[in-house]
């Protein structure tokens, strides 16, 4: 396929065209190399260590085969030519292409990488969403009818949770929106480590597919937390759970390194620490959480994997089962804030613009983000109240209740901004208000869960399921949709239709609340988690919850399809800054194929003063 | 100023209405309460509910104010009249109230309820009246034995594991997770969670550890009458997890004595 | 900002050959610091794991001599790598090549020494000390594997691009990370063999 170097099209260099060495389509090459990598390492290892059954694919060989596959995949899509060979001093033969093809290969352009992240992460959302629909379908009856054995149901639960958490919730607003917006927001043409960033995105599809195809190895029944010692005696599919999550976490770790360095070291002149945009603050805080806690859980998963395949009895009855749980939640609770802090940042980003009012109490918003980050490492054990002995519970209960204070600052800031504002009710602001409502319910139900005595009743019931879906879907997914509608003109140069978008927003909001508010009730009525078979008295309500859940699923599909349609076919936007926002991303070049800034701007003022129409940078409106 | 006054009045009115609604829901938060401990949890939950209502009303009304009162009526883009950047009184009040609110909740009901349960446990543990039930969880079965009566495995008419308790008598459950058929295989023991919904208490059963749970049942009933009264595994423990439940009954002390005698005959 | 001297040395795509600005160095050092922070987290977790599972017990089966030998070899290799780094400061490519190659041999020796007890089944994988030892020493060996590849890459780069290389960030960075590996084994040695 013929390709042209990127900067030639932009006219930056004016050098003659240098075609890339003719090669196979990178994604296809990646798949083939992955297959070769798997076969090579799997064959080698299963010959050296045949395992008790002498099967071609055994627990150990599949781990090495998987490593070969992932390395083959990442090398195949471009890392071999663009990263590995140059690292050994060979001349670089890799040119980035233009047009649609560049989304299907290794790239160093942060906008391309971000789009790849959004698509990969969105695909994860769809896959995990289908799993959720299957679960709800099964739960319409109180006995097994859709699945033939409980393993299948439990495995669906595990796939749903794992892909949602590690490829959507952790990734979409950080790897996707973060990679797209942060370099623009800090006035840079690229991120700090573009080659690393280009590499990281390709771990996401690998991770999603690994988890999605885990049933190939055998059913696993632990759900997304992989609790020991069950995981050690569980089906072999759990091996792909560890490996898939490992790949997804590796991707998020690279993103975190890149984003921190971008925010700290790539800021435009004049963009002082006092002026860093709120979303960039959220990304900074989230990335620090990622940098500290992701390696922690990766190591814990390696231990659990070795516990399974060697086996080492770390977490069995003769070891310490609770240690795994502690290690998991030590990451697991910061993870919740990794998911939600970007949403809080997005509220504070969108609302001043839509309400034409100066951001209220900006410093308190930042203090809130930072204190959430600090406290999030002190609350993990509230996921284990019935697991711990009673005397250890109270300190964690204390910090759990205290962490609501800095989280509340985000509300304080946004409410203060909205007060006596001139709020334009458009899809983004509507979705932010909805997100605030949902997250409020998630937070207030957390009060019940933080109380050990009440927790002993509602732990492991659908009350908890309702609670965390309110925080994660209600907080992150709604804010994610708000951000997508808000930034559509920036991403695509096209504008959505207000009626169709608001229709979608109301649809999601109503279906979401109708579904998950009932989770609280059915949980209190005695519906416990991880059961495809349950007492008959809960059947009627489960049936009706499922109906609303299908409506919610359709609502998500409607919004995703509509956003994609606008991205490709929507009405062209007249102004490059339709919301009249003051943050730098809206001053960047409207053409996503080109550099963000022809000339790096110098920031003169903060971004959140909406008392007038002045610009934060020297700006010639005719340009 | 008018906005503030209006907001404050509406907040009072709606908080009052919602508190009234909460007072209808609060006492039935747990749906079915059949032990002293469930009643304590129920009281704590209701208290938290009453405390949470004004906050909920405050934030939701703020959102509604943004939606209705502060909404721009036309599409023109012009700055809002107020451009306030910080209001120390508002921030101070917010900070102060949220601190007081959370500390208060921690003292009551969090710490006080935990304290109450702790004291009950101590008292039950000392009392000679307390019935001791050994519970063994394995994949996937609950097994009950009554060491005070020499019963090793109590069953119902169909031979399924069955838990029977006398009403108004403290019970000490001693919880262990191991497989009595495969005691040589440590890989097979997993975490279970001992939960009787009507008793408002659950305790995970950890392999290699012994846990205790203290309960005093207050209502005579059985699984057949109310399914909230069932022994349910609440922690996922493998493919058989959905089926890991046992039926139970709470009966009068006289009936309990009869049942013990009958079980003894069965085991003999 | 995009480099204007032709597509083939677009700094976004090509390993940096040009002289680095102060800002570039700041960014690279910052990134490296974060990276070392992340790499030390698994080690901290394993240290904690050891004290949870085995307290301060040290197995009599552990090869004390091999542990100290690996430590000495690694410290020497670190000093040699530092010499390569000093040579890089002076732009002495020949000395870089000799010293990095010596580092690799020493590193490989340490890799083998540490690997002995990870693979020879003298540590019981069913004992708590044994399983912790296998994972902890195994992690250091994994780090060393990555480090050996990194030094090899840097060495090849210096060798192939000797004429056009105008910065030696690669050598500096690899030296830092190499010392991280040495310290990792020092920590593991003290933890698994002594305390």
Short mmCIF file of C-alpha atoms in Angstrom, two decimals, chain A residues 107-459:
data_model
loop_
_atom_site.label_atom_id
_atom_site.label_comp_id
_atom_site.label_asym_id
_atom_site.label_seq_id
_atom_site.Cartn_x
_atom_site.Cartn_y
_atom_site.Cartn_z
CA UNK A 107 1.26 6.01 15.43
CA UNK A 108 2.89 8.69 17.52
CA UNK A 109 0.21 11.33 16.98
CA UNK A 110 -1.63 11.80 20.26
CA UNK A 111 -4.93 12.39 18.47
CA UNK A 112 -4.65 9.17 16.48
CA UNK A 113 -3.62 7.25 19.60
CA UNK A 114 -6.52 8.73 21.53
CA UNK A 115 -8.97 7.76 18.81
CA UNK A 116 -7.57 4.25 18.84
CA UNK A 117 -8.05 4.21 22.60
CA UNK A 118 -11.64 5.43 22.33
CA UNK A 119 -12.54 2.84 19.71
CA UNK A 120 -10.83 -0.03 21.57
CA UNK A 121 -12.34 1.01 24.86
CA UNK A 122 -15.77 1.53 23.27
CA UNK A 123 -15.57 -1.95 21.76
CA UNK A 124 -14.87 -3.26 25.24
CA UNK A 125 -17.98 -1.43 26.41
CA UNK A 126 -20.06 -3.18 23.75
CA UNK A 127 -18.61 -6.63 24.46
CA UNK A 128 -19.04 -6.29 28.21
CA UNK A 129 -22.47 -4.77 27.64
CA UNK A 130 -23.57 -7.82 25.69
CA UNK A 131 -22.37 -9.93 28.61
CA UNK A 132 -24.51 -7.77 30.92
CA UNK A 133 -27.55 -8.28 28.70
CA UNK A 134 -27.01 -12.05 28.79
CA UNK A 135 -26.86 -11.91 32.58
CA UNK A 136 -30.09 -9.96 32.78
CA UNK A 137 -31.71 -12.36 30.33
CA UNK A 138 -30.77 -15.31 32.54
CA UNK A 139 -32.01 -13.52 35.65
CA UNK A 140 -35.50 -13.13 34.19
CA UNK A 141 -36.17 -16.65 35.46
CA UNK A 142 -35.27 -18.07 38.85
CA UNK A 143 -33.79 -21.25 37.42
CA UNK A 144 -31.18 -21.97 34.75
CA UNK A 145 -32.73 -21.60 31.35
CA UNK A 146 -30.42 -19.54 29.15
CA UNK A 147 -27.18 -20.99 30.46
CA UNK A 148 -27.01 -24.72 30.98
CA UNK A 149 -24.60 -24.66 33.94
CA UNK A 150 -23.88 -22.00 36.57
CA UNK A 151 -20.26 -21.78 35.40
CA UNK A 152 -21.39 -20.13 32.19
CA UNK A 153 -23.34 -17.48 34.05
CA UNK A 154 -20.54 -16.80 36.53
CA UNK A 155 -18.03 -16.57 33.72
CA UNK A 156 -20.24 -14.03 31.96
CA UNK A 157 -20.30 -12.03 35.20
CA UNK A 158 -16.51 -12.18 35.32
CA UNK A 159 -16.06 -11.12 31.70
CA UNK A 160 -18.56 -8.29 32.10
CA UNK A 161 -16.88 -6.93 35.21
CA UNK A 162 -13.31 -7.36 34.04
CA UNK A 163 -13.73 -5.77 30.62
CA UNK A 164 -15.88 -2.94 31.96
CA UNK A 165 -13.45 -2.07 34.73
CA UNK A 166 -10.10 -2.48 33.01
CA UNK A 167 -10.88 -1.53 29.43
CA UNK A 168 -13.71 0.99 29.73
CA UNK A 169 -13.84 2.59 33.16
CA UNK A 170 -10.08 2.86 33.65
CA UNK A 171 -9.27 3.59 30.04
CA UNK A 172 -11.88 5.65 28.22
CA UNK A 173 -11.52 8.96 30.01
CA UNK A 174 -7.77 8.59 30.61
CA UNK A 175 -6.29 6.80 27.61
CA UNK A 176 -8.97 8.14 25.27
CA UNK A 177 -10.02 11.63 26.30
CA UNK A 178 -6.86 12.25 28.31
CA UNK A 179 -4.52 11.45 25.44
CA UNK A 180 -6.60 13.54 23.05
CA UNK A 181 -7.11 16.60 25.19
CA UNK A 182 -4.15 16.90 27.55
CA UNK A 183 -1.46 17.88 25.03
CA UNK A 184 -3.86 20.49 23.58
CA UNK A 185 -4.91 21.69 27.00
CA UNK A 186 -1.35 22.35 28.05
CA UNK A 187 -0.51 23.93 24.69
CA UNK A 188 1.75 21.29 23.21
CA UNK A 189 1.88 19.59 19.85
CA UNK A 190 2.60 16.19 21.26
CA UNK A 191 2.71 14.26 24.45
CA UNK A 192 5.89 13.79 26.45
CA UNK A 193 6.63 10.25 25.30
CA UNK A 194 4.81 9.77 21.99
CA UNK A 195 6.54 6.54 21.07
CA UNK A 196 5.67 4.93 24.38
CA UNK A 197 2.12 6.16 24.02
CA UNK A 198 1.84 4.73 20.51
CA UNK A 199 2.92 1.38 21.90
CA UNK A 200 0.56 1.35 24.85
CA UNK A 201 -2.72 1.51 22.95
CA UNK A 202 -2.16 -1.84 21.24
CA UNK A 203 -2.25 -3.66 24.54
CA UNK A 204 -5.91 -2.74 24.90
CA UNK A 205 -7.36 -4.88 22.08
CA UNK A 206 -5.00 -7.68 23.09
CA UNK A 207 -6.25 -7.50 26.68
CA UNK A 208 -9.94 -7.29 25.77
CA UNK A 209 -9.71 -10.25 23.41
CA UNK A 210 -7.77 -12.28 25.96
CA UNK A 211 -10.47 -11.80 28.59
CA UNK A 212 -13.31 -12.24 26.10
CA UNK A 213 -11.86 -15.53 24.88
CA UNK A 214 -11.02 -16.84 28.35
CA UNK A 215 -13.78 -19.50 28.05
CA UNK A 216 -11.52 -21.24 25.53
CA UNK A 217 -9.37 -22.41 28.41
CA UNK A 218 -12.25 -23.34 30.68
CA UNK A 219 -14.85 -21.69 32.86
CA UNK A 220 -13.82 -19.47 35.74
CA UNK A 221 -16.29 -18.43 38.34
CA UNK A 222 -14.67 -15.81 40.52
CA UNK A 223 -16.07 -12.64 38.96
CA UNK A 224 -13.82 -9.65 38.24
CA UNK A 225 -12.02 -9.80 41.57
CA UNK A 226 -10.50 -13.27 41.13
CA UNK A 227 -10.78 -14.04 44.84
CA UNK A 228 -8.36 -16.55 46.20
CA UNK A 229 -8.32 -19.39 47.09
CA UNK A 230 -11.21 -20.06 44.73
CA UNK A 231 -9.20 -18.84 41.74
CA UNK A 232 -6.49 -21.43 42.40
CA UNK A 233 -8.92 -24.34 42.22
CA UNK A 234 -11.08 -22.75 39.54
CA UNK A 235 -11.22 -23.48 35.81
CA UNK A 236 -8.23 -22.60 33.64
CA UNK A 237 -9.98 -19.59 32.09
CA UNK A 238 -8.75 -17.62 35.07
CA UNK A 239 -5.28 -17.73 33.48
CA UNK A 240 -6.55 -15.58 30.62
CA UNK A 241 -8.24 -13.31 33.15
CA UNK A 242 -4.87 -12.58 34.79
CA UNK A 243 -3.09 -12.20 31.48
CA UNK A 244 -5.74 -10.03 29.83
CA UNK A 245 -5.94 -7.74 32.81
CA UNK A 246 -2.16 -7.60 32.89
CA UNK A 247 -2.09 -6.30 29.31
CA UNK A 248 -4.83 -3.75 29.99
CA UNK A 249 -3.08 -2.53 33.14
CA UNK A 250 0.24 -2.24 31.34
CA UNK A 251 -1.47 0.02 28.83
CA UNK A 252 -2.92 2.22 31.57
CA UNK A 253 0.46 2.40 33.28
CA UNK A 254 2.13 3.73 30.13
CA UNK A 255 -0.67 6.24 29.72
CA UNK A 256 -0.15 7.43 33.27
CA UNK A 257 3.60 7.92 32.81
CA UNK A 258 3.02 9.79 29.60
CA UNK A 259 0.27 12.03 30.93
CA UNK A 260 2.13 13.05 34.08
CA UNK A 261 5.22 13.92 32.10
CA UNK A 262 3.13 15.80 29.53
CA UNK A 263 1.38 17.90 32.13
CA UNK A 264 4.50 18.60 34.13
CA UNK A 265 7.05 19.08 31.34
CA UNK A 266 5.20 20.05 28.19
CA UNK A 267 3.24 23.06 29.34
CA UNK A 268 3.24 26.09 27.09
CA UNK A 269 5.00 29.20 28.36
CA UNK A 270 2.81 31.06 30.82
CA UNK A 271 0.79 27.99 31.74
CA UNK A 272 1.84 28.02 35.37
CA UNK A 273 0.76 25.56 38.04
CA UNK A 274 -1.91 28.07 39.03
CA UNK A 275 -3.43 27.93 35.56
CA UNK A 276 -3.45 24.18 34.85
CA UNK A 277 -6.95 23.27 33.59
CA UNK A 278 -9.20 21.21 35.85
CA UNK A 279 -9.27 18.17 33.58
CA UNK A 280 -5.48 18.21 33.47
CA UNK A 281 -5.47 18.28 37.27
CA UNK A 282 -7.79 15.30 37.30
CA UNK A 283 -5.51 13.47 34.86
CA UNK A 284 -2.46 14.29 36.95
CA UNK A 285 -4.05 12.97 40.12
CA UNK A 286 -5.43 9.88 38.40
CA UNK A 287 -2.08 9.16 36.79
CA UNK A 288 -0.34 9.27 40.14
CA UNK A 289 -2.88 6.79 41.44
CA UNK A 290 -2.17 4.62 38.40
CA UNK A 291 1.59 4.87 38.82
CA UNK A 292 1.44 3.77 42.45
CA UNK A 293 -1.32 1.16 42.40
CA UNK A 294 -1.16 -0.48 38.97
CA UNK A 295 2.26 -2.08 39.54
CA UNK A 296 0.95 -3.24 42.89
CA UNK A 297 -1.98 -5.13 41.41
CA UNK A 298 0.11 -6.39 38.49
CA UNK A 299 2.48 -8.03 40.96
CA UNK A 300 -0.46 -9.40 42.95
CA UNK A 301 -1.85 -10.91 39.75
CA UNK A 302 1.53 -12.45 38.94
CA UNK A 303 1.50 -14.05 42.39
CA UNK A 304 -2.02 -15.31 41.83
CA UNK A 305 -1.08 -16.63 38.40
CA UNK A 306 1.91 -18.49 39.86
CA UNK A 307 -0.38 -19.71 42.63
CA UNK A 308 -2.48 -21.22 39.87
CA UNK A 309 0.02 -22.62 37.38
CA UNK A 310 3.08 -23.67 39.42
CA UNK A 311 1.26 -24.03 41.92
CA UNK A 312 2.63 -22.00 44.81
CA UNK A 313 0.36 -22.15 47.85
CA UNK A 314 0.49 -18.40 48.64
CA UNK A 315 -3.20 -17.92 49.08
CA UNK A 316 -4.58 -21.36 49.86
CA UNK A 317 -5.83 -22.52 53.22
CA UNK A 318 -2.26 -23.23 54.34
CA UNK A 319 -1.10 -19.84 53.13
CA UNK A 320 -2.95 -16.61 53.66
CA UNK A 321 -6.17 -16.23 51.64
CA UNK A 322 -6.83 -12.82 53.14
CA UNK A 323 -3.54 -11.46 51.84
CA UNK A 324 -4.75 -11.70 48.26
CA UNK A 325 -7.96 -9.92 49.17
CA UNK A 326 -6.02 -7.15 50.86
CA UNK A 327 -3.70 -6.83 47.88
CA UNK A 328 -6.60 -6.75 45.48
CA UNK A 329 -8.53 -4.06 47.30
CA UNK A 330 -5.41 -2.08 48.06
CA UNK A 331 -5.54 -1.42 44.33
CA UNK A 332 -9.27 -1.91 44.03
CA UNK A 333 -10.37 1.10 45.95
CA UNK A 334 -7.97 3.60 44.35
CA UNK A 335 -9.25 2.06 41.11
CA UNK A 336 -12.69 3.39 41.92
CA UNK A 337 -11.24 6.88 42.10
CA UNK A 338 -9.18 6.27 38.98
CA UNK A 339 -12.57 5.82 37.36
CA UNK A 340 -14.42 8.70 38.98
CA UNK A 341 -11.87 11.53 39.28
CA UNK A 342 -11.77 12.14 35.51
CA UNK A 343 -15.54 12.51 35.65
CA UNK A 344 -15.30 15.08 38.44
CA UNK A 345 -12.66 16.93 36.43
CA UNK A 346 -14.91 16.89 33.39
CA UNK A 347 -17.81 18.44 35.35
CA UNK A 348 -15.55 21.30 36.40
CA UNK A 349 -14.35 21.66 32.82
CA UNK A 350 -17.74 21.74 31.12
CA UNK A 351 -19.89 23.62 33.59
CA UNK A 352 -18.19 27.05 33.67
CA UNK A 353 -18.27 27.10 29.88
CA UNK A 354 -21.92 26.11 29.59
CA UNK A 355 -23.05 28.38 32.40
CA UNK A 356 -20.94 31.36 31.31
CA UNK A 357 -19.76 31.84 34.83
CA UNK A 358 -16.31 31.87 36.39
CA UNK A 359 -15.39 28.55 37.98
CA UNK A 360 -16.27 28.83 41.63
CA UNK A 361 -13.68 27.91 44.27
CA UNK A 362 -11.20 26.46 41.80
CA UNK A 363 -8.56 25.84 44.45
CA UNK A 364 -11.06 23.80 46.47
CA UNK A 365 -11.77 21.61 43.47
CA UNK A 366 -8.06 20.87 43.19
CA UNK A 367 -7.69 20.29 46.94
CA UNK A 368 -10.60 17.86 46.70
CA UNK A 369 -8.95 15.89 43.89
CA UNK A 370 -5.65 15.68 45.73
CA UNK A 371 -7.16 14.63 49.04
CA UNK A 372 -9.23 11.95 47.37
CA UNK A 373 -6.00 10.64 45.89
CA UNK A 374 -4.29 10.61 49.28
CA UNK A 375 -7.18 9.11 51.22
CA UNK A 376 -8.03 6.50 48.59
CA UNK A 377 -5.13 4.37 49.76
CA UNK A 378 -6.54 4.20 53.30
CA UNK A 379 -10.00 2.80 52.77
CA UNK A 380 -9.48 -0.47 50.92
CA UNK A 381 -10.65 -2.77 53.66
CA UNK A 382 -14.22 -1.51 53.56
CA UNK A 383 -14.65 -3.98 50.71
CA UNK A 384 -13.96 -6.71 53.24
CA UNK A 385 -16.01 -5.84 56.32
CA UNK A 386 -17.54 -9.31 56.68
CA UNK A 387 -14.17 -10.86 55.83
CA UNK A 388 -12.06 -9.19 58.50
CA UNK A 389 -12.29 -9.72 62.18
CA UNK A 390 -14.55 -7.14 63.78
CA UNK A 391 -11.86 -5.22 65.66
CA UNK A 392 -10.11 -4.14 62.45
CA UNK A 393 -13.16 -2.62 60.86
CA UNK A 394 -13.62 0.77 62.48
CA UNK A 395 -10.55 2.69 61.20
CA UNK A 396 -11.51 1.83 57.63
CA UNK A 397 -15.07 2.82 58.28
CA UNK A 398 -13.77 6.15 59.57
CA UNK A 399 -11.66 6.93 56.50
CA UNK A 400 -14.44 5.74 54.21
CA UNK A 401 -16.80 8.27 55.71
CA UNK A 402 -14.09 10.95 55.64
CA UNK A 403 -13.29 10.50 51.95
CA UNK A 404 -16.76 11.77 51.14
CA UNK A 405 -15.59 15.23 52.22
CA UNK A 406 -13.01 15.86 49.48
CA UNK A 407 -15.28 14.10 46.97
CA UNK A 408 -17.98 16.54 48.02
CA UNK A 409 -15.75 19.47 47.05
CA UNK A 410 -16.40 18.68 43.40
CA UNK A 411 -20.10 19.19 44.13
CA UNK A 412 -19.36 22.35 46.06
CA UNK A 413 -17.42 23.78 43.14
CA UNK A 414 -19.93 22.87 40.45
CA UNK A 415 -22.94 23.94 42.49
CA UNK A 416 -21.19 27.20 43.32
CA UNK A 417 -20.53 27.70 39.63
CA UNK A 418 -24.13 26.99 38.67
CA UNK A 419 -25.58 29.35 41.27
CA UNK A 420 -27.00 32.44 39.55
CA UNK A 421 -25.31 31.42 36.33
CA UNK A 422 -26.70 31.59 32.85
CA UNK A 423 -26.79 27.89 32.17
CA UNK A 424 -27.25 26.84 28.59
CA UNK A 425 -29.14 23.58 28.63
CA UNK A 426 -27.41 21.56 25.95
CA UNK A 427 -26.67 17.84 25.81
CA UNK A 428 -23.28 18.15 27.59
CA UNK A 429 -24.59 20.26 30.48
CA UNK A 430 -27.69 18.09 30.77
CA UNK A 431 -25.57 14.97 30.96
CA UNK A 432 -23.33 16.54 33.58
CA UNK A 433 -26.38 17.37 35.72
CA UNK A 434 -27.59 13.79 35.29
CA UNK A 435 -24.17 12.47 36.19
CA UNK A 436 -24.17 14.63 39.33
CA UNK A 437 -27.56 13.27 40.32
CA UNK A 438 -26.54 9.66 39.78
CA UNK A 439 -23.22 10.01 41.51
CA UNK A 440 -24.99 11.66 44.44
CA UNK A 441 -27.12 8.56 44.88
CA UNK A 442 -24.02 6.43 44.55
CA UNK A 443 -22.35 8.50 47.25
CA UNK A 444 -25.28 8.57 49.66
CA UNK A 445 -25.85 4.82 49.42
CA UNK A 446 -22.16 4.57 50.25
CA UNK A 447 -23.02 5.97 53.67
CA UNK A 448 -25.03 2.85 54.40
CA UNK A 449 -22.25 0.61 53.16
CA UNK A 450 -19.63 2.44 55.20
CA UNK A 451 -21.48 1.55 58.39
CA UNK A 452 -20.22 -1.89 59.44
CA UNK A 453 -23.44 -2.99 61.11
CA UNK A 454 -25.55 -2.16 58.04
CA UNK A 455 -22.80 -3.43 55.76
CA UNK A 456 -23.06 -6.88 57.34
CA UNK A 457 -26.55 -7.11 55.91
CA UNK A 458 -26.14 -5.53 52.47
CA UNK A 459 -22.59 -6.64 51.64
#
